[in-house]
mmCIF file of C-alpha atoms and ligand atoms in Angstrom:
data_model
loop_
_atom_site.group_PDB
_atom_site.id
_atom_site.type_symbol
_atom_site.label_atom_id
_atom_site.label_comp_id
_atom_site.label_asym_id
_atom_site.label_seq_id
_atom_site.Cartn_x
_atom_site.Cartn_y
_atom_site.Cartn_z
ATOM 1 C CA MET A 1218 43.939 -31.137 38.214
ATOM 2 C CA THR A 1219 43.552 -34.523 36.591
ATOM 3 C CA TRP A 1220 40.682 -34.974 34.148
ATOM 4 C CA ARG A 1221 37.985 -37.043 35.795
ATOM 5 C CA ALA A 1222 34.646 -38.569 34.837
ATOM 6 C CA THR A 1223 32.010 -39.064 37.510
ATOM 7 C CA VAL A 1224 29.256 -41.456 36.475
ATOM 8 C CA LEU A 1225 25.919 -41.683 38.277
ATOM 9 C CA THR A 1226 24.373 -45.056 37.588
ATOM 10 C CA LEU A 1227 22.231 -47.804 39.054
ATOM 11 C CA PHE A 1228 24.899 -50.271 37.900
ATOM 12 C CA PRO A 1229 28.260 -48.967 39.137
ATOM 13 C CA GLU A 1230 29.700 -52.470 38.779
ATOM 14 C CA MET A 1231 29.636 -51.976 34.997
ATOM 15 C CA PHE A 1232 32.616 -49.607 35.413
ATOM 16 C CA PRO A 1233 35.423 -49.377 34.499
ATOM 17 C CA GLY A 1234 34.511 -52.359 32.261
ATOM 18 C CA PRO A 1235 36.117 -51.817 28.858
ATOM 19 C CA LEU A 1236 37.567 -48.506 30.074
ATOM 20 C CA GLY A 1237 39.897 -50.537 32.302
ATOM 21 C CA ILE A 1238 41.535 -52.225 29.295
ATOM 22 C CA SER A 1239 43.851 -51.203 26.461
ATOM 23 C CA LEU A 1240 44.639 -47.530 25.853
ATOM 24 C CA ALA A 1241 42.114 -46.028 28.305
ATOM 25 C CA GLY A 1242 42.858 -48.703 30.904
ATOM 26 C CA ARG A 1243 46.616 -48.171 30.774
ATOM 27 C CA ALA A 1244 46.099 -44.420 31.083
ATOM 28 C CA LEU A 1245 43.717 -44.960 34.008
ATOM 29 C CA ALA A 1246 46.282 -47.156 35.781
ATOM 30 C CA ALA A 1247 48.962 -44.545 35.072
ATOM 31 C CA GLY A 1248 46.834 -41.830 36.715
ATOM 32 C CA LEU A 1249 46.396 -39.801 33.508
ATOM 33 C CA TRP A 1250 42.651 -39.642 34.169
ATOM 34 C CA GLY A 1251 40.219 -40.628 36.909
ATOM 35 C CA LEU A 1252 36.922 -42.504 36.985
ATOM 36 C CA GLU A 1253 34.341 -42.493 39.724
ATOM 37 C CA ALA A 1254 31.169 -44.587 39.370
ATOM 38 C CA ARG A 1255 28.540 -43.750 41.981
ATOM 39 C CA ASP A 1256 25.383 -45.673 42.769
ATOM 40 C CA ILE A 1257 22.265 -43.490 42.428
ATOM 41 C CA ARG A 1258 20.556 -45.829 44.875
ATOM 42 C CA ASP A 1259 22.842 -44.541 47.649
ATOM 43 C CA SER A 1260 20.834 -41.299 47.472
ATOM 44 C CA ALA A 1261 17.471 -42.991 48.035
ATOM 45 C CA THR A 1262 15.818 -41.900 51.253
ATOM 46 C CA ASP A 1263 13.008 -44.343 51.887
ATOM 47 C CA ARG A 1264 13.294 -47.677 53.608
ATOM 48 C CA HIS A 1265 13.070 -49.624 50.345
ATOM 49 C CA ARG A 1266 15.811 -47.490 48.760
ATOM 50 C CA SER A 1267 13.511 -46.875 45.798
ATOM 51 C CA VAL A 1268 14.822 -44.796 42.918
ATOM 52 C CA ASP A 1269 11.935 -44.986 40.447
ATOM 53 C CA ASP A 1270 8.176 -44.757 40.290
ATOM 54 C CA THR A 1271 5.327 -45.065 37.798
ATOM 55 C CA PRO A 1272 5.024 -42.303 35.165
ATOM 56 C CA ALA A 1273 2.635 -39.458 35.933
ATOM 57 C CA GLY A 1274 -0.201 -39.627 33.415
ATOM 58 C CA GLY A 1275 0.184 -43.377 33.051
ATOM 59 C CA GLY A 1276 2.025 -45.533 30.565
ATOM 60 C CA PRO A 1277 4.503 -48.383 30.686
ATOM 61 C CA GLY A 1278 7.732 -48.630 32.623
ATOM 62 C CA MET A 1279 9.205 -46.659 35.461
ATOM 63 C CA VAL A 1280 10.682 -43.168 35.748
ATOM 64 C CA LEU A 1281 13.779 -42.189 37.725
ATOM 65 C CA ARG A 1282 12.727 -39.906 40.591
ATOM 66 C CA ALA A 1283 13.787 -36.250 40.486
ATOM 67 C CA ASP A 1284 14.498 -35.982 44.212
ATOM 68 C CA VAL A 1285 16.736 -39.046 44.372
ATOM 69 C CA LEU A 1286 18.723 -38.133 41.269
ATOM 70 C CA ALA A 1287 19.060 -34.476 42.349
ATOM 71 C CA ALA A 1288 20.505 -35.610 45.686
ATOM 72 C CA ALA A 1289 22.993 -37.853 43.864
ATOM 73 C CA ILE A 1290 24.024 -34.973 41.572
ATOM 74 C CA ASP A 1291 24.342 -32.516 44.462
ATOM 75 C CA ALA A 1292 26.658 -34.910 46.324
ATOM 76 C CA VAL A 1293 29.223 -34.681 43.500
ATOM 77 C CA ASP A 1294 31.901 -32.018 43.889
ATOM 78 C CA GLY A 1295 32.979 -29.605 41.184
ATOM 79 C CA ALA A 1296 30.341 -27.006 40.325
ATOM 80 C CA ASP A 1297 32.253 -26.034 37.173
ATOM 81 C CA ARG A 1298 31.999 -29.452 35.560
ATOM 82 C CA PRO A 1299 29.707 -30.136 32.591
ATOM 83 C CA ARG A 1300 26.665 -32.151 33.640
ATOM 84 C CA LEU A 1301 25.488 -34.595 31.032
ATOM 85 C CA VAL A 1302 22.724 -37.148 30.824
ATOM 86 C CA MET A 1303 22.998 -39.901 28.227
ATOM 87 C CA SER A 1304 19.754 -40.194 26.281
ATOM 88 C CA PRO A 1305 18.670 -41.178 22.762
ATOM 89 C CA ARG A 1306 16.759 -37.889 22.572
ATOM 90 C CA GLY A 1307 19.880 -35.845 23.283
ATOM 91 C CA ARG A 1308 21.898 -33.799 20.833
ATOM 92 C CA PRO A 1309 24.136 -36.175 18.816
ATOM 93 C CA LEU A 1310 27.682 -36.377 20.176
ATOM 94 C CA THR A 1311 30.337 -34.978 17.839
ATOM 95 C CA GLN A 1312 34.131 -35.060 17.819
ATOM 96 C CA ALA A 1313 34.029 -31.285 18.409
ATOM 97 C CA ARG A 1314 32.006 -31.709 21.626
ATOM 98 C CA VAL A 1315 34.288 -34.581 22.670
ATOM 99 C CA ALA A 1316 37.309 -32.298 22.221
ATOM 100 C CA GLU A 1317 35.653 -29.601 24.370
ATOM 101 C CA LEU A 1318 34.842 -32.108 27.107
ATOM 102 C CA ALA A 1319 38.399 -33.477 27.008
ATOM 103 C CA ALA A 1320 39.786 -29.950 27.393
ATOM 104 C CA GLY A 1321 37.754 -29.273 30.554
ATOM 105 C CA PRO A 1322 37.867 -30.709 34.083
ATOM 106 C CA GLY A 1323 35.847 -33.797 33.053
ATOM 107 C CA PRO A 1324 32.071 -34.324 33.117
ATOM 108 C CA LEU A 1325 29.521 -35.633 35.535
ATOM 109 C CA ILE A 1326 27.461 -38.135 33.544
ATOM 110 C CA VAL A 1327 24.010 -39.379 34.511
ATOM 111 C CA CYS A 1328 23.062 -42.753 33.072
ATOM 112 C CA GLY A 1329 19.346 -43.209 32.516
ATOM 113 C CA ARG A 1330 17.511 -46.491 32.859
ATOM 114 C CA PHE A 1331 13.813 -47.333 32.873
ATOM 115 C CA GLU A 1332 11.531 -45.303 30.624
ATOM 116 C CA GLY A 1333 13.278 -42.083 31.484
ATOM 117 C CA ILE A 1334 14.170 -39.461 34.032
ATOM 118 C CA ASP A 1335 11.805 -36.975 35.658
ATOM 119 C CA GLN A 1336 12.069 -33.871 33.439
ATOM 120 C CA ARG A 1337 12.243 -31.559 36.444
ATOM 121 C CA VAL A 1338 15.698 -32.755 37.494
ATOM 122 C CA ILE A 1339 16.981 -32.312 33.924
ATOM 123 C CA ASP A 1340 15.726 -28.716 34.009
ATOM 124 C CA ALA A 1341 16.599 -27.895 37.612
ATOM 125 C CA ARG A 1342 20.191 -29.174 37.363
ATOM 126 C CA GLY A 1343 20.752 -27.982 33.801
ATOM 127 C CA LEU A 1344 21.606 -31.420 32.443
ATOM 128 C CA GLU A 1345 22.814 -31.519 28.828
ATOM 129 C CA GLU A 1346 21.183 -34.476 27.055
ATOM 130 C CA VAL A 1347 23.653 -36.335 24.830
ATOM 131 C CA SER A 1348 22.960 -39.122 22.332
ATOM 132 C CA ILE A 1349 25.582 -41.391 20.784
ATOM 133 C CA GLY A 1350 23.379 -42.290 17.826
ATOM 134 C CA ASP A 1351 19.906 -42.915 16.498
ATOM 135 C CA TYR A 1352 19.299 -46.264 18.152
ATOM 136 C CA VAL A 1353 18.109 -47.181 21.620
ATOM 137 C CA LEU A 1354 20.363 -48.820 24.197
ATOM 138 C CA SER A 1355 18.932 -50.398 27.328
ATOM 139 C CA GLY A 1356 20.606 -47.760 29.458
ATOM 140 C CA GLY A 1357 23.054 -44.891 29.372
ATOM 141 C CA GLU A 1358 26.076 -46.793 30.707
ATOM 142 C CA ILE A 1359 27.437 -48.048 27.389
ATOM 143 C CA ALA A 1360 26.808 -44.620 25.875
ATOM 144 C CA ALA A 1361 28.712 -43.012 28.770
ATOM 145 C CA MET A 1362 31.610 -45.410 28.200
ATOM 146 C CA ALA A 1363 31.725 -44.458 24.531
ATOM 147 C CA LEU A 1364 31.806 -40.764 25.407
ATOM 148 C CA ILE A 1365 34.481 -41.228 28.081
ATOM 149 C CA ASP A 1366 36.636 -43.360 25.784
ATOM 150 C CA ALA A 1367 36.458 -40.724 23.044
ATOM 151 C CA CYS A 1368 37.543 -38.041 25.549
ATOM 152 C CA VAL A 1369 40.301 -40.048 27.223
ATOM 153 C CA ARG A 1370 42.187 -40.748 24.005
ATOM 154 C CA LEU A 1371 42.516 -36.976 23.524
ATOM 155 C CA LEU A 1372 44.028 -36.333 26.960
ATOM 156 C CA PRO A 1373 47.684 -35.279 27.041
ATOM 157 C CA GLY A 1374 50.020 -38.262 27.266
ATOM 158 C CA VAL A 1375 47.371 -40.900 26.530
ATOM 159 C CA MET A 1376 47.990 -41.417 22.860
ATOM 160 C CA GLY A 1377 51.245 -41.517 20.946
ATOM 161 C CA ARG A 1378 51.867 -39.296 17.950
ATOM 162 C CA LEU A 1379 51.163 -42.199 15.583
ATOM 163 C CA GLU A 1380 47.527 -42.632 16.492
ATOM 164 C CA SER A 1381 46.795 -38.937 16.524
ATOM 165 C CA SER A 1382 47.029 -38.723 12.735
ATOM 166 C CA THR A 1383 43.678 -40.532 12.493
ATOM 167 C CA GLU A 1384 42.288 -37.891 14.775
ATOM 168 C CA GLU A 1385 43.393 -35.077 12.526
ATOM 169 C CA SER A 1386 41.806 -36.801 9.579
ATOM 170 C CA PHE A 1387 38.395 -37.098 11.214
ATOM 171 C CA SER A 1388 38.594 -33.617 12.652
ATOM 172 C CA ALA A 1389 39.242 -32.394 9.127
ATOM 173 C CA GLY A 1390 35.777 -33.698 8.302
ATOM 174 C CA LEU A 1391 36.658 -36.725 6.204
ATOM 175 C CA LEU A 1392 36.374 -40.450 6.823
ATOM 176 C CA GLU A 1393 39.635 -42.341 7.070
ATOM 177 C CA TYR A 1394 41.221 -43.724 3.875
ATOM 178 C CA PRO A 1395 41.631 -47.539 3.622
ATOM 179 C CA GLN A 1396 44.711 -49.177 5.112
ATOM 180 C CA TYR A 1397 46.705 -52.222 3.945
ATOM 181 C CA THR A 1398 49.564 -54.319 5.228
ATOM 182 C CA ARG A 1399 51.237 -57.618 4.404
ATOM 183 C CA PRO A 1400 50.771 -60.017 2.779
ATOM 184 C CA GLN A 1401 51.259 -58.291 -0.551
ATOM 185 C CA ILE A 1402 48.500 -60.479 -2.049
ATOM 186 C CA PHE A 1403 45.514 -61.681 -0.033
ATOM 187 C CA GLU A 1404 43.088 -64.052 -1.801
ATOM 188 C CA ASP A 1405 44.083 -62.668 -5.222
ATOM 189 C CA ARG A 1406 43.743 -59.090 -3.993
ATOM 190 C CA PRO A 1407 46.958 -57.087 -4.224
ATOM 191 C CA ILE A 1408 47.719 -53.970 -2.200
ATOM 192 C CA PRO A 1409 46.984 -50.907 -4.404
ATOM 193 C CA GLU A 1410 50.146 -50.327 -6.409
ATOM 194 C CA VAL A 1411 50.560 -46.670 -5.465
ATOM 195 C CA LEU A 1412 51.075 -47.654 -1.819
ATOM 196 C CA THR A 1413 54.132 -49.706 -2.643
ATOM 197 C CA SER A 1414 55.567 -47.160 -5.104
ATOM 198 C CA GLY A 1415 57.586 -45.287 -2.486
ATOM 199 C CA ASP A 1416 56.287 -41.993 -3.927
ATOM 200 C CA HIS A 1417 55.101 -40.156 -0.814
ATOM 201 C CA ALA A 1418 53.350 -37.356 -2.684
ATOM 202 C CA LYS A 1419 51.436 -39.850 -4.804
ATOM 203 C CA VAL A 1420 50.485 -41.857 -1.714
ATOM 204 C CA ALA A 1421 49.202 -38.725 0.019
ATOM 205 C CA ALA A 1422 47.155 -37.715 -3.034
ATOM 206 C CA TRP A 1423 45.687 -41.220 -3.359
ATOM 207 C CA ARG A 1424 44.705 -41.274 0.310
ATOM 208 C CA GLN A 1425 43.107 -37.855 0.096
ATOM 209 C CA ALA A 1426 41.093 -38.926 -2.955
ATOM 210 C CA GLU A 1427 39.998 -42.160 -1.254
ATOM 211 C CA ALA A 1428 38.955 -40.296 1.892
ATOM 212 C CA GLU A 1429 36.959 -37.813 -0.162
ATOM 213 C CA ALA A 1430 35.250 -40.537 -2.228
ATOM 214 C CA LEU A 1431 34.333 -42.499 0.916
ATOM 215 C CA THR A 1432 32.974 -39.421 2.653
ATOM 216 C CA ARG A 1433 30.884 -38.388 -0.340
ATOM 217 C CA ALA A 1434 29.434 -41.894 -0.729
ATOM 218 C CA ARG A 1435 28.788 -42.742 2.908
ATOM 219 C CA ARG A 1436 28.369 -39.464 4.695
ATOM 220 C CA PRO A 1437 26.891 -36.753 2.497
ATOM 221 C CA ASP A 1438 26.061 -34.917 5.729
ATOM 222 C CA LEU A 1439 29.771 -34.684 6.653
ATOM 223 C CA TRP A 1440 30.740 -33.909 3.083
ATOM 224 C CA ALA A 1441 28.398 -30.948 3.009
ATOM 225 C CA LEU A 1442 29.990 -29.585 6.198
ATOM 226 C CA ARG A 1443 33.646 -30.007 5.227
ATOM 227 C CA PRO A 1444 35.886 -26.970 5.531
ATOM 228 C CA ALA A 1445 36.340 -25.213 2.213
ATOM 229 C CA GLN A 1446 40.157 -25.562 2.227
ATOM 230 C CA ILE A 1447 40.073 -29.364 2.100
ATOM 231 C CA THR A 1448 38.744 -29.453 -1.440
ATOM 232 C CA GLY A 1449 38.808 -26.371 -3.576
ATOM 233 C CA PRO A 1450 35.805 -25.222 -5.619
ATOM 234 C CA LYS A 1451 37.509 -26.791 -8.668
ATOM 235 C CA SER A 1452 37.395 -30.382 -7.418
ATOM 236 C CA GLU A 1453 33.856 -29.868 -6.202
ATOM 237 C CA SER A 1454 32.479 -28.872 -9.587
ATOM 238 C CA ARG A 1455 34.447 -31.652 -11.219
ATOM 239 C CA LYS A 1456 33.068 -34.340 -8.904
ATOM 240 C CA THR A 1457 29.537 -33.166 -8.301
ATOM 241 C CA PRO A 1458 27.072 -34.578 -10.861
ATOM 242 C CA LYS A 1459 25.027 -31.898 -12.620
ATOM 243 C CA ASN A 1460 21.707 -33.236 -11.407
ATOM 244 C CA LYS A 1461 22.768 -33.113 -7.760
ATOM 245 C CA THR A 1462 22.881 -30.103 -5.548
ATOM 246 C CA ASP A 1463 25.677 -29.869 -3.072
ATOM 247 C CA GLY A 1464 24.379 -28.565 0.238
HETATM 248 N N1 ADE B 2767 20.585 -44.367 26.214
HETATM 249 C C1 ADE B 2767 19.861 -45.232 25.472
HETATM 250 N N2 ADE B 2767 20.116 -45.076 24.178
HETATM 251 C C2 ADE B 2767 21.049 -44.091 24.081
HETATM 252 C C3 ADE B 2767 21.711 -43.472 22.998
HETATM 253 N N3 ADE B 2767 21.498 -43.819 21.736
HETATM 254 N N4 ADE B 2767 22.588 -42.484 23.268
HETATM 255 C C4 ADE B 2767 22.805 -42.107 24.532
HETATM 256 N N5 ADE B 2767 22.212 -42.648 25.592
HETATM 257 C C5 ADE B 2767 21.335 -43.641 25.374
#
């Protein structure tokens, strides 16, 4: 079965949007994955087709109704599929979770709008809340696109062997080393000499060192989690200042 994302949204016209272009778009056109954007409003039952109401207990904004959203979820086939809801209070999305989702049948993704979603539908349908970062978007659609894009590029046949090297690097827990191309000198800045030396072992060592330095400086959280085999205990004691503890 082809990997497929089903998106429940109040704005189905936002899709495929950027997912219809470039790598994901070519793969979509080639049938390597499927995308289905469904309008939550189609599951409304009253004459006004209302999907939201005022929050119980008061407060600003509107809340997505449990009954309407549950009906929309229940109309989607595939009981074995992961059911996600994009939300800034979700567990942060990781490359590891992306890889799991890409390996499965493809998720059902609920996109929130308004002030939120009635908690009872999250509980009753076992929705996994997923965040793409500690900032607030105006709705879950762009977050869903980010998640889908990250999954699609891992699907068999979507990406060439070239691009997958970046993948391995991030999966190894390090940020990517810097890249250069022509011209040889740009505004008085030459390409680092080692990269034009033709010494492949030296190039590899330089890139590894750059990736490690970047990760330590920018992402101490990732650095602390890196697998032990990437840097031995030797390089750790050499590089870690005495006054700092390495979690
Ligand atoms: N919806 C609004 N903000 C979001 C975020 N940061 N991640 C996922 N979904 C969201």
